mmCIF file of C-alpha atoms in Angstrom:
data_model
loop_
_atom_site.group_PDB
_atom_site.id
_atom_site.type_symbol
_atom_site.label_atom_id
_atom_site.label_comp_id
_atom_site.label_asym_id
_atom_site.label_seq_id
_atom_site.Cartn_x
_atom_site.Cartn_y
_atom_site.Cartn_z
ATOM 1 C CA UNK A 1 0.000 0.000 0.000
ATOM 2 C CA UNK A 2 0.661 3.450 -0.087
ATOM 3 C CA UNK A 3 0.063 6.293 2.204
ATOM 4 C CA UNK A 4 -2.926 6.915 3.734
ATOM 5 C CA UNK A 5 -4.134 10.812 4.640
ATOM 6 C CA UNK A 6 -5.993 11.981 7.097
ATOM 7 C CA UNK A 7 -6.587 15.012 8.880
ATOM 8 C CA UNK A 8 -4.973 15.532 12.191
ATOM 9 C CA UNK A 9 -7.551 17.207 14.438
ATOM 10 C CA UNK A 10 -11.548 17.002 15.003
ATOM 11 C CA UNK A 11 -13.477 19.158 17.058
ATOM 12 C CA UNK A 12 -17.439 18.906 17.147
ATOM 13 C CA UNK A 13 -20.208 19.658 19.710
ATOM 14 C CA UNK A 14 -22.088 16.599 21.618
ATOM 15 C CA UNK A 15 -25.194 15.928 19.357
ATOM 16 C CA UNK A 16 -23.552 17.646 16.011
ATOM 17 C CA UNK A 17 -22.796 15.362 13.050
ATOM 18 C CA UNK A 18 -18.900 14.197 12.800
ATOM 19 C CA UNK A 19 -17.284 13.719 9.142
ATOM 20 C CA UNK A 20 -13.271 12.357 9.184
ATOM 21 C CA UNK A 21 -11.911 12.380 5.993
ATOM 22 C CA UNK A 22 -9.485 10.112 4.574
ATOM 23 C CA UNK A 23 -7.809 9.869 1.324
ATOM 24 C CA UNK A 24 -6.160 6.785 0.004
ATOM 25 C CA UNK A 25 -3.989 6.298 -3.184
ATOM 26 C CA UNK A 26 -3.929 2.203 -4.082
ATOM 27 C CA UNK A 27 -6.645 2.246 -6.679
ATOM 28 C CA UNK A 28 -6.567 -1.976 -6.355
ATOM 29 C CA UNK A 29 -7.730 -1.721 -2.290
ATOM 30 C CA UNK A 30 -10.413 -4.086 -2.245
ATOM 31 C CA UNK A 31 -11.209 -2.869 1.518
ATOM 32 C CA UNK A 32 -11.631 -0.048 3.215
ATOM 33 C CA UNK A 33 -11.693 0.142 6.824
ATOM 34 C CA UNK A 34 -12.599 2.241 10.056
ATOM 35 C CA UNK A 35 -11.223 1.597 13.367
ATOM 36 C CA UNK A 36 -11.338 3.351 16.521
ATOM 37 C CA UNK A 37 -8.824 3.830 18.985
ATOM 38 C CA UNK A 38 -9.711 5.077 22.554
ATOM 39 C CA UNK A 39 -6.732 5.488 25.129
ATOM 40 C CA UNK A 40 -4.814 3.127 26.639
ATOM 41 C CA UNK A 41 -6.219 0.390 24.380
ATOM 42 C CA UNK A 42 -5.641 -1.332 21.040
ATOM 43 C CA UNK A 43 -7.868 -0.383 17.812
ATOM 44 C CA UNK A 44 -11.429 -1.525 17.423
ATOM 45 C CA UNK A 45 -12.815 -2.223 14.090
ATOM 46 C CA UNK A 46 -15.699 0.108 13.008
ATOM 47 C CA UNK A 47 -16.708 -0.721 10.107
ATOM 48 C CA UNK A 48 -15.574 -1.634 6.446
ATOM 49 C CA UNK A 49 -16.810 -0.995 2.763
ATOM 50 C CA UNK A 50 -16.223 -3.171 0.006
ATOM 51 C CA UNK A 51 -14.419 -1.025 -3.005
ATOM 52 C CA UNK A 52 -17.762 -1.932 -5.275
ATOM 53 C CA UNK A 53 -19.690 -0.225 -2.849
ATOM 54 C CA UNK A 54 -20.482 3.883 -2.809
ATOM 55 C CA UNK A 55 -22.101 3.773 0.638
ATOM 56 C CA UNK A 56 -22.316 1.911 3.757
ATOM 57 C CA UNK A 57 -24.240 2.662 6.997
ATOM 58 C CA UNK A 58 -24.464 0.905 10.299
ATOM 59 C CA UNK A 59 -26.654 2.985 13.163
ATOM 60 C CA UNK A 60 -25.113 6.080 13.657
ATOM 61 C CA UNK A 61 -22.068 5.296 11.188
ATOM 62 C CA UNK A 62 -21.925 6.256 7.785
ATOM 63 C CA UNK A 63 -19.295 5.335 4.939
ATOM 64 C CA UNK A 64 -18.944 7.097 2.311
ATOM 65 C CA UNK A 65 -16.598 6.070 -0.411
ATOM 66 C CA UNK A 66 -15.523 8.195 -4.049
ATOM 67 C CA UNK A 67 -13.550 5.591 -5.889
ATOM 68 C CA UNK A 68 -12.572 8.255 -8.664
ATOM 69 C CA UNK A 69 -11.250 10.436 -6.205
ATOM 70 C CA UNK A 70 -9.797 7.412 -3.657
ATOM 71 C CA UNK A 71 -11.648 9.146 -0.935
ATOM 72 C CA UNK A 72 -13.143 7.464 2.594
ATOM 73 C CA UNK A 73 -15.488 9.458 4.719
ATOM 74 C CA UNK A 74 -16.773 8.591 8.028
ATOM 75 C CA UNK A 75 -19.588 10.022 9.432
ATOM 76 C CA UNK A 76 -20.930 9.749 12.962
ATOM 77 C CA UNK A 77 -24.771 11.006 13.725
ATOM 78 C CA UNK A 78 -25.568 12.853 16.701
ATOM 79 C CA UNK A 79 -21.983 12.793 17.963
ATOM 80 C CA UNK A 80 -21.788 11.986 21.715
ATOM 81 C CA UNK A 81 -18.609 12.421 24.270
ATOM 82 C CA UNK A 82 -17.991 8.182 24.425
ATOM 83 C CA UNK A 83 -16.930 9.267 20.733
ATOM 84 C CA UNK A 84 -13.688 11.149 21.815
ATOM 85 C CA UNK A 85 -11.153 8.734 20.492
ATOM 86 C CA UNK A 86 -8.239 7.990 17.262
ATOM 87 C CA UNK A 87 -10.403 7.453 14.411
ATOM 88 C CA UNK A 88 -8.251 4.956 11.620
ATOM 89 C CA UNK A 89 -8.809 4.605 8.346
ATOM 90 C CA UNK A 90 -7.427 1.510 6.491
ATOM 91 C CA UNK A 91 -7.091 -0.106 3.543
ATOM 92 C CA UNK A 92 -5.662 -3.751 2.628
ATOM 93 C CA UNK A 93 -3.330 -4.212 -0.771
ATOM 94 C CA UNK A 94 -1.758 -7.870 -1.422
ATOM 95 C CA UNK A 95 -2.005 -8.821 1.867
ATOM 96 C CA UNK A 96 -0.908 -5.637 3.474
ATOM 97 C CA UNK A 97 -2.751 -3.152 5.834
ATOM 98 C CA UNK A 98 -1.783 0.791 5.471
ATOM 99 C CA UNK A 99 -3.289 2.803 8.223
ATOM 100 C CA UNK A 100 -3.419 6.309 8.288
ATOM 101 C CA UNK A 101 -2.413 9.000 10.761
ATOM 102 C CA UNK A 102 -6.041 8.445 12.809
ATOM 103 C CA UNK A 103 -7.848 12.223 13.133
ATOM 104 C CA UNK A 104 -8.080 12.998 16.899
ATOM 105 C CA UNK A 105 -11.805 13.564 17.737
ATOM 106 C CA UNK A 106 -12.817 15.635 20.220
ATOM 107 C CA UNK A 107 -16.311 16.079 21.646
ATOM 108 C CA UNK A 108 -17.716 19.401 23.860
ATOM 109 C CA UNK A 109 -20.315 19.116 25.980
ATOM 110 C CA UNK B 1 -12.206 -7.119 25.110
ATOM 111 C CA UNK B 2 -11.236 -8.485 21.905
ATOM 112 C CA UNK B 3 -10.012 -12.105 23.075
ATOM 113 C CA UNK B 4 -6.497 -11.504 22.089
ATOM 114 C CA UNK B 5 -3.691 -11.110 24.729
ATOM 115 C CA UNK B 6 -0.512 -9.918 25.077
ATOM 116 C CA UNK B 7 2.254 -9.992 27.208
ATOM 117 C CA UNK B 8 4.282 -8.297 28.801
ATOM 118 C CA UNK B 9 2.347 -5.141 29.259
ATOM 119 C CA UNK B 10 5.268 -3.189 29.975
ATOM 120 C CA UNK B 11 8.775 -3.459 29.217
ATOM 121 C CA UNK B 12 11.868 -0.902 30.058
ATOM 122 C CA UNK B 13 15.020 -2.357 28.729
ATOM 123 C CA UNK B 14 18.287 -0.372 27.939
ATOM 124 C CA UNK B 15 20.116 0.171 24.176
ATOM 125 C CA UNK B 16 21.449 -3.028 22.712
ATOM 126 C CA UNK B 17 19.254 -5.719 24.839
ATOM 127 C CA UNK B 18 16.472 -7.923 23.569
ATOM 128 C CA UNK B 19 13.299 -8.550 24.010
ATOM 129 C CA UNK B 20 10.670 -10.920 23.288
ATOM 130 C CA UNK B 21 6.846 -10.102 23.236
ATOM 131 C CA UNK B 22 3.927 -12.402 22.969
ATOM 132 C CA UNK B 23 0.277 -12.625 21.531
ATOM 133 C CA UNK B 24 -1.685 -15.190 21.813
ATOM 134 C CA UNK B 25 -4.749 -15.027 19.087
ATOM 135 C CA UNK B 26 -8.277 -15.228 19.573
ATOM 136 C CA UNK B 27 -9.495 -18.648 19.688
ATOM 137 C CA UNK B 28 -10.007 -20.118 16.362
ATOM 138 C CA UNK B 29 -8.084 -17.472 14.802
ATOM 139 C CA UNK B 30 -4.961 -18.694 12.378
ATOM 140 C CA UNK B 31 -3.762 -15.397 11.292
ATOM 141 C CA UNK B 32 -1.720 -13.017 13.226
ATOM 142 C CA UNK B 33 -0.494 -9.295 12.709
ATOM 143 C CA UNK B 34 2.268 -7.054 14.580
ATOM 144 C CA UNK B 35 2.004 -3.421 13.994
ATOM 145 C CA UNK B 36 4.495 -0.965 16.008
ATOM 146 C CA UNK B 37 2.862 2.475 16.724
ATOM 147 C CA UNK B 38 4.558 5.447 17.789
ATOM 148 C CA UNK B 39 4.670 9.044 17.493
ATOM 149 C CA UNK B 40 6.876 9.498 15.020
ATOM 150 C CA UNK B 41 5.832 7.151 12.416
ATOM 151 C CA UNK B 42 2.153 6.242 13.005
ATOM 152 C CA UNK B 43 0.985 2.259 12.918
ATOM 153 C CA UNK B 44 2.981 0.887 11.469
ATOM 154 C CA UNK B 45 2.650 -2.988 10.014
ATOM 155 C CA UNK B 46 5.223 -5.040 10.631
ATOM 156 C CA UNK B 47 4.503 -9.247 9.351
ATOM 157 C CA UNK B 48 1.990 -10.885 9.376
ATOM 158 C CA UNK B 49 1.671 -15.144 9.789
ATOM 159 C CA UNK B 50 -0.951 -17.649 8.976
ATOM 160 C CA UNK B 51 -1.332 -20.952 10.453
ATOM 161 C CA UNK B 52 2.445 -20.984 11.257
ATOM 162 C CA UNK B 53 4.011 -19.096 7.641
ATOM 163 C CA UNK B 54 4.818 -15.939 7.089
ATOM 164 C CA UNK B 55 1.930 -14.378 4.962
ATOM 165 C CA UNK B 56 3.488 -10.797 4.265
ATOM 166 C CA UNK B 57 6.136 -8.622 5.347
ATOM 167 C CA UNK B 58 5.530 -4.966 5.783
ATOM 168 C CA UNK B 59 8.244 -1.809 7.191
ATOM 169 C CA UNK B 60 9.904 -5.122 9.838
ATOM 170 C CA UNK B 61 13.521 -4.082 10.426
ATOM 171 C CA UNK B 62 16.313 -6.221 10.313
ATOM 172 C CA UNK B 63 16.853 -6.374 13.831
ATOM 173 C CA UNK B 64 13.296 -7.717 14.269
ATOM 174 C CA UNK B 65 12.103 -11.384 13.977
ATOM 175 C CA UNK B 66 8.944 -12.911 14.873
ATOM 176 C CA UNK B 67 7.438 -16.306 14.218
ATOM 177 C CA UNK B 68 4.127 -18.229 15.153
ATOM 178 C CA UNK B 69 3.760 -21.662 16.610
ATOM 179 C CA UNK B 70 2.000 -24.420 16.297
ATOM 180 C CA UNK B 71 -0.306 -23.800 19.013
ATOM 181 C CA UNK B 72 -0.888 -20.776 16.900
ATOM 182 C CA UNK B 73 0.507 -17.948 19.670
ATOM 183 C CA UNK B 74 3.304 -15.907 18.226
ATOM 184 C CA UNK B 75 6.495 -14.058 19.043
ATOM 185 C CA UNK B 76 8.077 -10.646 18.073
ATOM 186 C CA UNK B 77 11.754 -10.845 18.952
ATOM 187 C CA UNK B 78 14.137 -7.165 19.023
ATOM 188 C CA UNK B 79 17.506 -7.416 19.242
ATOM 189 C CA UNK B 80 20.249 -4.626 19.625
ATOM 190 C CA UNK B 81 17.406 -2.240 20.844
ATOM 191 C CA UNK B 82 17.350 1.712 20.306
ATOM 192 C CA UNK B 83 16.252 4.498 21.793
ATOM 193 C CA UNK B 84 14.000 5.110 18.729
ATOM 194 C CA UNK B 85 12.199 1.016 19.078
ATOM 195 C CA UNK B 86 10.652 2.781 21.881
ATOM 196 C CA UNK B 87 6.806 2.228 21.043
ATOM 197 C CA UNK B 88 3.785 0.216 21.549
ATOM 198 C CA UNK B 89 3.726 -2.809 20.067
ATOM 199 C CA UNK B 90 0.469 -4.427 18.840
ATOM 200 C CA UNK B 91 -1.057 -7.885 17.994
ATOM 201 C CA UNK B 92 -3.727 -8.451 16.257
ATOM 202 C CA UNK B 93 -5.626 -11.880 14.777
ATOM 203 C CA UNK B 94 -8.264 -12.776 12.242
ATOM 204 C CA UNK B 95 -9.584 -15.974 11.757
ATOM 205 C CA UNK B 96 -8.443 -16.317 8.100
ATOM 206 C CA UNK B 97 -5.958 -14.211 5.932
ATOM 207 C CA UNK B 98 -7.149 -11.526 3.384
ATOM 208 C CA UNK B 99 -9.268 -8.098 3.410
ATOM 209 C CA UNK B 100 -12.606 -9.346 4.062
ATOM 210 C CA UNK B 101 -11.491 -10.712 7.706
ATOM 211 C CA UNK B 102 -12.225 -8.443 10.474
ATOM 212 C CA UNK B 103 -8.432 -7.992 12.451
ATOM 213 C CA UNK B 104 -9.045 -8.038 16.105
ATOM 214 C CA UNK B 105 -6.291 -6.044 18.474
ATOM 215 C CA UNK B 106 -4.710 -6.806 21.793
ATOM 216 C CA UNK B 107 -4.039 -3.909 24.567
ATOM 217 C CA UNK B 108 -0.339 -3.612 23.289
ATOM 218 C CA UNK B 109 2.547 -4.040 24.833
ATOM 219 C CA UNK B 110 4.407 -0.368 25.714
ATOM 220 C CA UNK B 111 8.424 -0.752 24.634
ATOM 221 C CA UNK B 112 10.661 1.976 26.732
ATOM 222 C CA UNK B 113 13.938 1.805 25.612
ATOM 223 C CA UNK B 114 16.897 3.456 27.975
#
């Protein structure tokens, strides 16, 4: 794989909508992944999105992906505190996981 | 908790030692991943084994070995430490090999090199 970009920094007020962008540059990446990573603890897998697929949603999670462009968006409804974490974005070439930088969220009361 | 362990938790060792940290997998899983994240470089992926062979080898230094046995647990092994190993070091397992099989991560294992 190759790099993986991602924004640093995400700040958002409790109950606002959350988007973390990512963007990717393998055009073969089959899979595209989300993991979270709160601290002190190893990353949890969010969700994925198959590379056929332009959308994706799961609850309060929505994945947005622009093939053309090779770029990932996460959304998160109705963003609550228990959201502060590392979000990852990922993507798997031949075997091999690239992760990006993971965007800092950060949630205000 | 994601059913994979790793040991030691901790580990403060001076320049030029070794070390040797262990995951054990989730149960059922054959494939296992070691990543090494820091500050400077991100997560990185190091190798990756399934069902005892290497599968793929990603940014692994020279210096760093691992393997996984038969009873499927597996071992990162850094030798002639530096300051800059300093990191944590992660394990994660899937129950086959490929994209479409969710990884599950251990708590990591915090390298302090002296």
């Amino acid at each position: 794989g190759e790099d993986v970009e991602q924004s640093l920094f995400l700040s958002v007020r409790e109950g606002d909508s959350s988007v973390i962008n990512c963007t990717y540059t393998d055009s073969s990446s089959t899979y595209l992944y989300w993991y979270k990573q709160e601290p002190g603890a190893g990353l949890q897998l969010l969700t994925y999105i198959f590379s056929n697929m332009d959308m994706k949603q799961d609850q309060r999670l929505t994945v947005l992906l622009n093939k053309k462009d090779k770029h990932l968006s996460l959304r998160i409804a109705d963003t609550q505190t228990g959201d502060s974490a590392i979000y990852f974005c990922a993507e798997i070439v031949n075997y091999i996981p690239t992760f990006g930088r993971g965007t800092s969220l950060i949630v205000h009361p | 908790d994601s059913g994979v362990t790793q040991t030691p938790k901790h580990l403060i060792t001076a320049t030029g030692q070794r070390v040797t940290l262990r995951c054990s997998p989730r149960s059922g899983d054959l494939s296992v991943y070691w990543y090494q994240q820091s500050l400077d470089q991100g997560l990185q992926f190091l190798i990756q084994y399934y069902n005892g062979e290497e599968r793929a080898k990603g940014n692994i230094l020279e210096r760093f070995s691992a393997q996984q046995f038969p009873d499927l647990h597996s071992e990162l092994n850094l030798s002639s430490l530096e300051l800059g190993d300093s990191a944590l070091y992660f394990c994660a397992s899937s129950a086959l090999s490929g994209g479409s099989y969710e990884q599950y991560f251990g708590p990591g294992t915090r390298l302090t090199v002296t």
